[in-house]
Amino acid sequence: MLRTTKVKRTTASAAVALLAAAALTGCGTTAVSGPSPTAEQTSLGDNEGSVSILAWPGYVEDGSNDPSVDWVSGFEAKTGCAVTSKVYGTSDEAVNLMKTGDYDVVAASGDATLRLIAGGDVAPVNTDLIPSYAGIYDFLKNRAWNSVDGRSYGVPHGYGANLLMYNTDVVQPAPTSWSAVFDDASQYAGKVTAYDSPIYIADAALYLMTHKPELGIKDPYALDETQLAAAVGLLKAQRVNVGEYWSDYLKQIQSFTSGDSVVGTSWQVIQNSLAAEGAKTAVVLPEEGTTGWSDTWMIASKAKSPNCAYAWLDWISSPETNGKATAYFGEAPSSEAACNYRDDCEAFHAGDADYASKIHYWTTPVAACLDGRTDVTCTDYTRWTAAWQEIKG
């Protein structure tokens, strides 16, 4: 993601080291053995004949869900790599599944990537072995959530913003600020909706960056204890007005259709679906900016089929495949060329660097402050998880 607060690569490296140390002492979200140095692959050999992929729903489609949606069969025919895949529902689930050693490739969001790197579960990726990588938008490359010390740990897939959705009949005038779900949420008591994940704490922190500047928050993923307490307090105040926390976007579509929800965090793909149904909803990127995601295709450090894994990363990031896959999921593609295979790139602001600069992409909170501070210890994902449980009660 293109972030308004740049993260030093040396800081990211220290963050990974601290995450690994926490895991070794049992303080991380899961117990791991710690990373061992893994060299990136320098050349490709013969494809092994199969590849096992772990991904979000909709990322690895072979026609079994919809005969017209299939970008796996072409890959298998071209490479001879038979694909087996498993979908997961949360980033925590993905991190735990990768520790089994059963998967060669994972599509990971930014709230999982540093944990996978710290745990030694994924390897650096040699992008010179992936021809399609050259065409990917520069503002998605070598970011804090997909690289450490200048070493890439994967290939960007697509990206999107968490937007403010509202019922145009109920929420008037049209909101321009996240205050609609925070300070002004009582106007819509019981019909506010929020994303169900510890990473949502960053949305509160982002709001406080503008509305409580005295807290000194510079990066919504780098919170010391005082800053975290402020974000938690804001979310506890919001809690009494929340009718539903959501993680399944189909359920949110139903909630806005029925009127059970009238304002809250959402995605462009949800708005597109509601608009197609004639629902009276709209979305806006609020004046404070927003959080969002930029998912990364990563290769397991102990991949049984590394050559097929590299072949998949090149295939899924090629313009035609990436265009199809990101359109199906509902997000911006990773390259301008992918828009040649879509007719909706404008709706997703694909390639708009100014729009992208307003998005603070999900990044794993770690003890080494991602905003560069060295005089305090920041709260890590384990702390955020405990705080989220406290918020929801």
Tab-separated table of C-alpha atoms in Angstrom:
chain	number	residue	atom	x	y	z
A	1	MET	CA	0.000	0.000	0.000
A	2	LEU	CA	1.058	3.561	-0.482
A	3	ARG	CA	1.076	4.890	3.024
A	4	THR	CA	1.123	8.443	4.298
A	5	THR	CA	3.667	7.405	6.935
A	6	LYS	CA	6.627	5.711	5.304
A	7	VAL	CA	8.077	2.730	7.139
A	8	LYS	CA	11.817	2.298	7.287
A	9	ARG	CA	12.921	-1.104	6.091
A	10	THR	CA	15.280	-1.439	9.036
A	11	THR	CA	12.306	-0.909	11.342
A	12	ALA	CA	10.359	-3.610	9.522
A	13	SER	CA	13.293	-5.967	9.978
A	14	ALA	CA	13.413	-5.270	13.708
A	15	ALA	CA	9.673	-5.791	13.891
A	16	VAL	CA	9.987	-9.229	12.350
A	17	ALA	CA	12.766	-10.130	14.768
A	18	LEU	CA	10.650	-9.093	17.742
A	19	LEU	CA	7.653	-10.991	16.421
A	20	ALA	CA	9.760	-14.124	16.119
A	21	ALA	CA	11.111	-13.678	19.629
A	22	ALA	CA	7.599	-13.277	20.978
A	23	ALA	CA	6.534	-16.451	19.226
A	24	LEU	CA	9.465	-18.354	20.689
A	25	THR	CA	8.454	-17.378	24.217
A	26	GLY	CA	4.818	-18.233	23.602
A	27	CYS	CA	3.728	-14.585	23.560
A	28	GLY	CA	2.662	-14.568	19.939
A	29	THR	CA	-0.713	-15.549	18.606
A	30	THR	CA	0.563	-19.071	18.068
A	31	ALA	CA	3.654	-20.925	19.170
A	32	VAL	CA	6.206	-21.292	16.397
A	33	SER	CA	9.798	-22.398	16.229
A	34	GLY	CA	11.069	-19.103	14.875
A	35	PRO	CA	12.380	-18.352	11.390
A	36	SER	CA	15.472	-19.948	9.970
A	37	PRO	CA	17.343	-18.086	7.237
A	38	THR	CA	15.852	-18.948	3.877
A	39	ALA	CA	17.545	-18.008	0.642
A	40	GLU	CA	15.395	-16.937	-2.261
A	41	GLN	CA	15.380	-19.245	-5.259
A	42	THR	CA	17.975	-18.284	-7.867
A	43	SER	CA	16.743	-20.370	-10.779
A	44	LEU	CA	13.806	-22.508	-11.833
A	45	GLY	CA	13.827	-26.229	-12.499
A	46	ASP	CA	11.279	-28.620	-13.907
A	47	ASN	CA	7.763	-28.250	-12.598
A	48	GLU	CA	6.896	-30.858	-10.008
A	49	GLY	CA	3.446	-31.693	-11.369
A	50	SER	CA	1.315	-30.270	-8.574
A	51	VAL	CA	0.893	-27.235	-6.337
A	52	SER	CA	-1.128	-26.734	-3.166
A	53	ILE	CA	-2.642	-23.286	-2.634
A	54	LEU	CA	-4.241	-21.623	0.394
A	55	ALA	CA	-6.296	-18.537	-0.403
A	56	TRP	CA	-9.279	-16.323	0.267
A	57	PRO	CA	-12.560	-17.489	-1.324
A	58	GLY	CA	-12.728	-16.483	-4.974
A	59	TYR	CA	-8.964	-16.331	-5.555
A	60	VAL	CA	-8.467	-19.846	-6.988
A	61	GLU	CA	-11.408	-20.655	-9.247
A	62	ASP	CA	-11.460	-23.774	-11.446
A	63	GLY	CA	-15.010	-23.665	-12.779
A	64	SER	CA	-16.481	-25.901	-10.077
A	65	ASN	CA	-18.334	-22.996	-8.446
A	66	ASP	CA	-19.267	-21.371	-11.755
A	67	PRO	CA	-18.350	-22.965	-15.113
A	68	SER	CA	-17.706	-19.521	-16.588
A	69	VAL	CA	-15.206	-18.611	-13.855
A	70	ASP	CA	-12.015	-20.605	-14.334
A	71	TRP	CA	-8.410	-19.467	-14.443
A	72	VAL	CA	-6.994	-22.671	-12.948
A	73	SER	CA	-7.560	-25.001	-15.910
A	74	GLY	CA	-5.478	-22.839	-18.231
A	75	PHE	CA	-2.652	-22.808	-15.703
A	76	GLU	CA	-2.725	-26.584	-15.357
A	77	ALA	CA	-2.700	-27.058	-19.127
A	78	LYS	CA	0.203	-24.640	-19.609
A	79	THR	CA	2.421	-25.782	-16.745
A	80	GLY	CA	1.466	-29.375	-15.988
A	81	CYS	CA	0.996	-28.360	-12.341
A	82	ALA	CA	-2.237	-29.843	-10.971
A	83	VAL	CA	-3.802	-27.434	-8.481
A	84	THR	CA	-5.282	-28.386	-5.141
A	85	SER	CA	-6.632	-25.515	-3.062
A	86	LYS	CA	-8.229	-24.690	0.256
A	87	VAL	CA	-10.046	-21.506	1.224
A	88	TYR	CA	-9.843	-19.837	4.600
A	89	GLY	CA	-12.096	-17.333	6.330
A	90	THR	CA	-9.769	-15.200	8.466
A	91	SER	CA	-6.123	-14.193	8.496
A	92	ASP	CA	-5.627	-15.970	11.823
A	93	GLU	CA	-6.836	-19.179	10.205
A	94	ALA	CA	-4.424	-18.715	7.298
A	95	VAL	CA	-1.454	-18.233	9.635
A	96	ASN	CA	-2.294	-21.391	11.550
A	97	LEU	CA	-2.872	-23.458	8.407
A	98	MET	CA	0.468	-22.400	6.929
A	99	LYS	CA	2.222	-23.876	9.959
A	100	THR	CA	1.048	-27.356	8.943
A	101	GLY	CA	3.430	-27.379	5.981
A	102	ASP	CA	0.650	-28.601	3.708
A	103	TYR	CA	0.661	-25.656	1.305
A	104	ASP	CA	3.113	-24.367	-1.275
A	105	VAL	CA	1.472	-20.980	-1.800
A	106	VAL	CA	-0.695	-18.647	0.267
A	107	ALA	CA	-2.565	-15.455	-0.599
A	108	ALA	CA	-2.162	-13.382	2.572
A	109	SER	CA	-3.494	-10.030	3.697
A	110	GLY	CA	-1.308	-7.501	5.466
A	111	ASP	CA	-2.553	-8.486	8.907
A	112	ALA	CA	-0.972	-11.917	8.329
A	113	THR	CA	2.126	-11.366	6.193
A	114	LEU	CA	4.570	-10.227	8.881
A	115	ARG	CA	3.438	-13.062	11.121
A	116	LEU	CA	4.164	-15.536	8.336
A	117	ILE	CA	7.570	-13.992	7.722
A	118	ALA	CA	8.412	-13.889	11.437
A	119	GLY	CA	7.382	-17.499	11.865
A	120	GLY	CA	9.659	-18.615	9.040
A	121	ASP	CA	6.632	-19.974	7.199
A	122	VAL	CA	7.280	-18.127	3.926
A	123	ALA	CA	10.421	-17.502	1.905
A	124	PRO	CA	11.766	-14.441	0.113
A	125	VAL	CA	10.657	-14.368	-3.507
A	126	ASN	CA	13.022	-13.750	-6.406
A	127	THR	CA	10.899	-11.458	-8.552
A	128	ASP	CA	13.367	-11.800	-11.439
A	129	LEU	CA	11.932	-15.295	-11.911
A	130	ILE	CA	8.405	-13.883	-12.288
A	131	PRO	CA	8.075	-12.049	-15.644
A	132	SER	CA	4.629	-10.654	-14.800
A	133	TYR	CA	6.031	-8.825	-11.771
A	134	ALA	CA	7.483	-6.041	-13.920
A	135	GLY	CA	4.026	-4.756	-14.849
A	136	ILE	CA	2.678	-4.477	-11.298
A	137	TYR	CA	1.941	-0.984	-9.994
A	138	ASP	CA	5.005	0.484	-8.307
A	139	PHE	CA	2.968	1.714	-5.330
A	140	LEU	CA	2.216	-1.913	-4.409
A	141	LYS	CA	5.817	-3.132	-4.532
A	142	ASN	CA	8.312	-3.298	-1.665
A	143	ARG	CA	5.898	-2.110	0.979
A	144	ALA	CA	6.036	-2.657	4.736
A	145	TRP	CA	3.694	-5.652	4.598
A	146	ASN	CA	5.326	-7.546	1.705
A	147	SER	CA	9.061	-6.927	2.068
A	148	VAL	CA	11.757	-6.812	4.747
A	149	ASP	CA	15.190	-5.205	4.356
A	150	GLY	CA	14.552	-4.730	0.658
A	151	ARG	CA	13.753	-8.410	0.102
A	152	SER	CA	10.392	-9.128	-1.443
A	153	TYR	CA	8.299	-11.811	0.194
A	154	GLY	CA	5.643	-12.047	-2.457
A	155	VAL	CA	3.698	-10.690	-5.381
A	156	PRO	CA	0.795	-8.218	-4.962
A	157	HIS	CA	-2.570	-9.594	-6.046
A	158	GLY	CA	-5.083	-6.746	-5.810
A	159	TYR	CA	-6.075	-4.005	-3.434
A	160	GLY	CA	-9.093	-2.226	-2.063
A	161	ALA	CA	-10.312	0.364	0.401
A	162	ASN	CA	-12.600	-0.020	3.382
A	163	LEU	CA	-15.311	2.502	2.548
A	164	LEU	CA	-18.127	4.180	4.461
A	165	MET	CA	-21.458	2.826	3.219
A	166	TYR	CA	-24.747	4.494	4.029
A	167	ASN	CA	-28.445	4.267	3.255
A	168	THR	CA	-29.165	7.375	1.190
A	169	ASP	CA	-32.739	7.648	2.513
A	170	VAL	CA	-31.788	7.429	6.176
A	171	VAL	CA	-28.338	9.020	6.453
A	172	GLN	CA	-28.731	12.639	5.419
A	173	PRO	CA	-26.901	14.744	4.517
A	174	ALA	CA	-24.451	12.403	2.837
A	175	PRO	CA	-21.593	11.733	5.280
A	176	THR	CA	-18.052	12.815	4.527
A	177	SER	CA	-16.418	11.649	7.767
A	178	TRP	CA	-16.056	8.476	9.810
A	179	SER	CA	-17.798	10.418	12.569
A	180	ALA	CA	-20.989	8.811	11.216
A	181	VAL	CA	-19.932	5.528	12.852
A	182	PHE	CA	-18.041	6.968	15.809
A	183	ASP	CA	-18.950	10.275	17.458
A	184	ASP	CA	-22.328	10.524	15.692
A	185	ALA	CA	-23.193	6.827	15.766
A	186	SER	CA	-25.988	7.266	18.318
A	187	GLN	CA	-28.129	8.785	15.542
A	188	TYR	CA	-28.237	5.301	13.980
A	189	ALA	CA	-28.276	3.220	17.174
A	190	GLY	CA	-28.608	-0.482	16.488
A	191	LYS	CA	-28.070	-0.047	12.756
A	192	VAL	CA	-24.333	0.676	12.631
A	193	THR	CA	-22.172	-2.096	11.186
A	194	ALA	CA	-18.442	-2.666	11.632
A	195	TYR	CA	-15.838	-5.133	10.349
A	196	ASP	CA	-15.351	-8.086	12.691
A	197	SER	CA	-11.598	-8.354	13.237
A	198	PRO	CA	-8.919	-7.068	15.619
A	199	ILE	CA	-7.483	-5.149	12.655
A	200	TYR	CA	-10.576	-2.903	12.840
A	201	ILE	CA	-8.869	-1.214	15.792
A	202	ALA	CA	-6.799	0.566	13.135
A	203	ASP	CA	-9.978	2.217	11.814
A	204	ALA	CA	-10.550	3.808	15.211
A	205	ALA	CA	-6.881	4.815	15.405
A	206	LEU	CA	-7.106	6.406	11.959
A	207	TYR	CA	-10.106	8.455	13.090
A	208	LEU	CA	-8.237	9.585	16.193
A	209	MET	CA	-5.249	10.675	14.092
A	210	THR	CA	-7.417	13.540	12.819
A	211	HIS	CA	-9.798	14.134	15.706
A	212	LYS	CA	-7.413	13.654	18.654
A	213	PRO	CA	-4.034	14.813	17.295
A	214	GLU	CA	-2.729	15.231	20.838
A	215	LEU	CA	-2.476	11.430	21.017
A	216	GLY	CA	0.364	11.597	18.500
A	217	ILE	CA	-0.799	8.682	16.349
A	218	LYS	CA	1.193	8.708	13.105
A	219	ASP	CA	0.430	5.205	11.869
A	220	PRO	CA	-2.835	3.394	12.743
A	221	TYR	CA	-0.923	0.108	13.034
A	222	ALA	CA	1.706	1.509	15.428
A	223	LEU	CA	-0.025	2.158	18.748
A	224	ASP	CA	1.569	2.388	22.165
A	225	GLU	CA	-0.507	1.451	25.210
A	226	THR	CA	-1.944	4.958	25.628
A	227	GLN	CA	-2.920	5.192	21.973
A	228	LEU	CA	-4.400	1.694	21.971
A	229	ALA	CA	-6.451	2.535	25.060
A	230	ALA	CA	-7.885	5.561	23.267
A	231	ALA	CA	-8.825	3.467	20.217
A	232	VAL	CA	-10.363	0.786	22.426
A	233	GLY	CA	-12.347	3.425	24.308
A	234	LEU	CA	-13.733	4.780	21.039
A	235	LEU	CA	-14.737	1.292	19.897
A	236	LYS	CA	-16.391	0.490	23.229
A	237	ALA	CA	-18.443	3.656	22.874
A	238	GLN	CA	-19.346	2.584	19.346
A	239	ARG	CA	-20.273	-0.921	20.491
A	240	VAL	CA	-23.607	0.133	22.029
A	241	ASN	CA	-24.717	1.417	18.620
A	242	VAL	CA	-23.524	-1.539	16.538
A	243	GLY	CA	-26.224	-3.879	15.339
A	244	GLU	CA	-23.908	-6.255	13.532
A	245	TYR	CA	-20.216	-7.005	13.189
A	246	TRP	CA	-19.600	-8.576	9.800
A	247	SER	CA	-16.911	-10.572	8.004
A	248	ASP	CA	-19.046	-12.242	5.325
A	249	TYR	CA	-19.805	-9.639	2.661
A	250	LEU	CA	-22.895	-11.534	1.489
A	251	LYS	CA	-24.390	-11.083	4.956
A	252	GLN	CA	-23.676	-7.367	4.810
A	253	ILE	CA	-25.458	-7.125	1.467
A	254	GLN	CA	-28.483	-8.758	3.079
A	255	SER	CA	-28.246	-6.464	6.102
A	256	PHE	CA	-28.302	-3.276	4.026
A	257	THR	CA	-31.029	-4.694	1.788
A	258	SER	CA	-33.271	-5.442	4.763
A	259	GLY	CA	-32.537	-2.130	6.468
A	260	ASP	CA	-30.995	-3.784	9.520
A	261	SER	CA	-27.857	-1.766	8.757
A	262	VAL	CA	-27.867	1.819	7.514
A	263	VAL	CA	-24.240	2.936	7.942
A	264	GLY	CA	-20.850	1.314	8.407
A	265	THR	CA	-17.607	0.026	6.987
A	266	SER	CA	-17.950	-1.717	3.633
A	267	TRP	CA	-16.309	-2.537	0.306
A	268	GLN	CA	-16.803	-1.296	-3.242
A	269	VAL	CA	-17.867	-4.773	-4.376
A	270	ILE	CA	-20.713	-4.710	-1.838
A	271	GLN	CA	-21.891	-1.357	-3.146
A	272	ASN	CA	-21.716	-2.654	-6.715
A	273	SER	CA	-23.918	-5.615	-5.776
A	274	LEU	CA	-26.425	-3.458	-3.922
A	275	ALA	CA	-26.567	-0.929	-6.757
A	276	ALA	CA	-27.313	-3.741	-9.209
A	277	GLU	CA	-30.269	-4.689	-7.004
A	278	GLY	CA	-31.537	-1.101	-6.915
A	279	ALA	CA	-30.726	-0.591	-3.236
A	280	LYS	CA	-30.549	2.991	-1.978
A	281	THR	CA	-26.969	2.908	-0.790
A	282	ALA	CA	-23.770	4.763	-1.592
A	283	VAL	CA	-20.143	4.659	-0.478
A	284	VAL	CA	-17.561	7.335	0.180
A	285	LEU	CA	-13.881	7.437	1.078
A	286	PRO	CA	-14.082	9.766	4.102
A	287	GLU	CA	-11.986	12.860	4.590
A	288	GLU	CA	-9.815	11.185	7.238
A	289	GLY	CA	-8.660	8.564	4.744
A	290	THR	CA	-9.240	4.878	5.329
A	291	THR	CA	-7.795	1.446	5.928
A	292	GLY	CA	-7.718	-1.216	3.249
A	293	TRP	CA	-6.002	-4.320	1.974
A	294	SER	CA	-3.331	-5.311	-0.499
A	295	ASP	CA	-3.044	-9.083	-0.586
A	296	THR	CA	0.225	-10.846	-1.374
A	297	TRP	CA	0.933	-14.201	-2.994
A	298	MET	CA	3.660	-15.850	-0.909
A	299	ILE	CA	5.623	-19.101	-1.214
A	300	ALA	CA	6.054	-21.472	1.720
A	301	SER	CA	9.612	-21.730	3.033
A	302	LYS	CA	9.302	-25.530	2.867
A	303	ALA	CA	7.282	-25.715	-0.330
A	304	LYS	CA	7.209	-29.220	-1.770
A	305	SER	CA	6.650	-27.780	-5.265
A	306	PRO	CA	8.618	-24.510	-5.445
A	307	ASN	CA	8.812	-24.450	-9.242
A	308	CYS	CA	5.072	-24.872	-9.642
A	309	ALA	CA	4.682	-22.241	-6.926
A	310	TYR	CA	6.704	-19.734	-8.956
A	311	ALA	CA	4.707	-20.666	-12.040
A	312	TRP	CA	1.469	-19.901	-10.147
A	313	LEU	CA	2.730	-16.511	-8.960
A	314	ASP	CA	3.583	-15.578	-12.541
A	315	TRP	CA	0.241	-16.864	-13.842
A	316	ILE	CA	-1.971	-15.176	-11.241
A	317	SER	CA	-0.169	-11.841	-11.710
A	318	SER	CA	-0.313	-11.958	-15.511
A	319	PRO	CA	-2.684	-9.281	-16.882
A	320	GLU	CA	-5.480	-11.519	-18.163
A	321	THR	CA	-5.593	-13.824	-15.139
A	322	ASN	CA	-5.199	-11.035	-12.617
A	323	GLY	CA	-7.895	-9.042	-14.376
A	324	LYS	CA	-10.328	-11.962	-14.162
A	325	ALA	CA	-9.482	-12.912	-10.589
A	326	THR	CA	-9.657	-9.434	-9.080
A	327	ALA	CA	-12.857	-8.634	-10.994
A	328	TYR	CA	-14.484	-11.793	-9.648
A	329	PHE	CA	-13.530	-10.950	-6.070
A	330	GLY	CA	-14.296	-7.247	-6.393
A	331	GLU	CA	-11.074	-5.274	-5.991
A	332	ALA	CA	-8.618	-3.254	-8.036
A	333	PRO	CA	-6.121	-5.321	-10.050
A	334	SER	CA	-2.376	-5.179	-9.504
A	335	SER	CA	-1.452	-3.800	-12.925
A	336	GLU	CA	-2.665	-1.360	-15.545
A	337	ALA	CA	-2.531	-4.077	-18.199
A	338	ALA	CA	-5.051	-6.146	-16.207
A	339	CYS	CA	-7.628	-3.422	-16.870
A	340	ASN	CA	-7.603	-4.453	-20.525
A	341	TYR	CA	-9.540	-7.508	-19.362
A	342	ARG	CA	-12.032	-5.617	-17.169
A	343	ASP	CA	-14.629	-2.935	-17.767
A	344	ASP	CA	-14.891	-1.664	-14.194
A	345	CYS	CA	-11.389	-0.493	-13.272
A	346	GLU	CA	-12.565	3.097	-12.969
A	347	ALA	CA	-15.089	2.146	-10.287
A	348	PHE	CA	-12.279	0.620	-8.225
A	349	HIS	CA	-9.896	3.554	-8.847
A	350	ALA	CA	-7.341	1.151	-10.300
A	351	GLY	CA	-3.930	2.723	-10.725
A	352	ASP	CA	-5.009	6.009	-9.140
A	353	ALA	CA	-1.953	6.707	-6.981
A	354	ASP	CA	-3.602	9.705	-5.299
A	355	TYR	CA	-6.575	7.586	-4.259
A	356	ALA	CA	-4.232	4.813	-3.125
A	357	SER	CA	-2.286	7.296	-0.993
A	358	LYS	CA	-5.380	7.764	1.173
A	359	ILE	CA	-5.450	4.066	2.071
A	360	HIS	CA	-3.539	2.737	5.071
A	361	TYR	CA	-3.267	-0.910	4.093
A	362	TRP	CA	-3.555	-3.653	6.690
A	363	THR	CA	-0.196	-4.307	8.304
A	364	THR	CA	0.471	-6.620	11.245
A	365	PRO	CA	0.905	-4.604	14.473
A	366	VAL	CA	4.230	-5.478	16.101
A	367	ALA	CA	6.193	-4.420	19.189
A	368	ALA	CA	8.801	-2.503	17.184
A	369	CYS	CA	6.826	0.609	16.274
A	370	LEU	CA	6.208	0.741	12.535
A	371	ASP	CA	6.202	4.550	12.644
A	372	GLY	CA	9.910	4.575	13.543
A	373	ARG	CA	9.618	5.397	17.245
A	374	THR	CA	12.270	3.766	19.416
A	375	ASP	CA	11.472	5.356	22.790
A	376	VAL	CA	8.332	3.250	23.350
A	377	THR	CA	7.146	-0.286	22.711
A	378	CYS	CA	4.096	-0.612	20.517
A	379	THR	CA	1.267	-3.065	21.024
A	380	ASP	CA	1.439	-6.226	18.932
A	381	TYR	CA	-1.273	-8.298	17.297
A	382	THR	CA	-1.658	-10.475	20.375
A	383	ARG	CA	-2.501	-7.383	22.396
A	384	TRP	CA	-4.937	-6.217	19.696
A	385	THR	CA	-6.673	-9.602	19.721
A	386	ALA	CA	-7.185	-9.416	23.475
A	387	ALA	CA	-8.432	-5.837	23.137
A	388	TRP	CA	-10.923	-6.854	20.432
A	389	GLN	CA	-12.376	-9.546	22.648
A	390	GLU	CA	-12.717	-6.948	25.387
A	391	ILE	CA	-14.473	-4.525	23.004
A	392	LYS	CA	-17.024	-7.078	21.841
A	393	GLY	CA	-17.596	-8.413	25.345
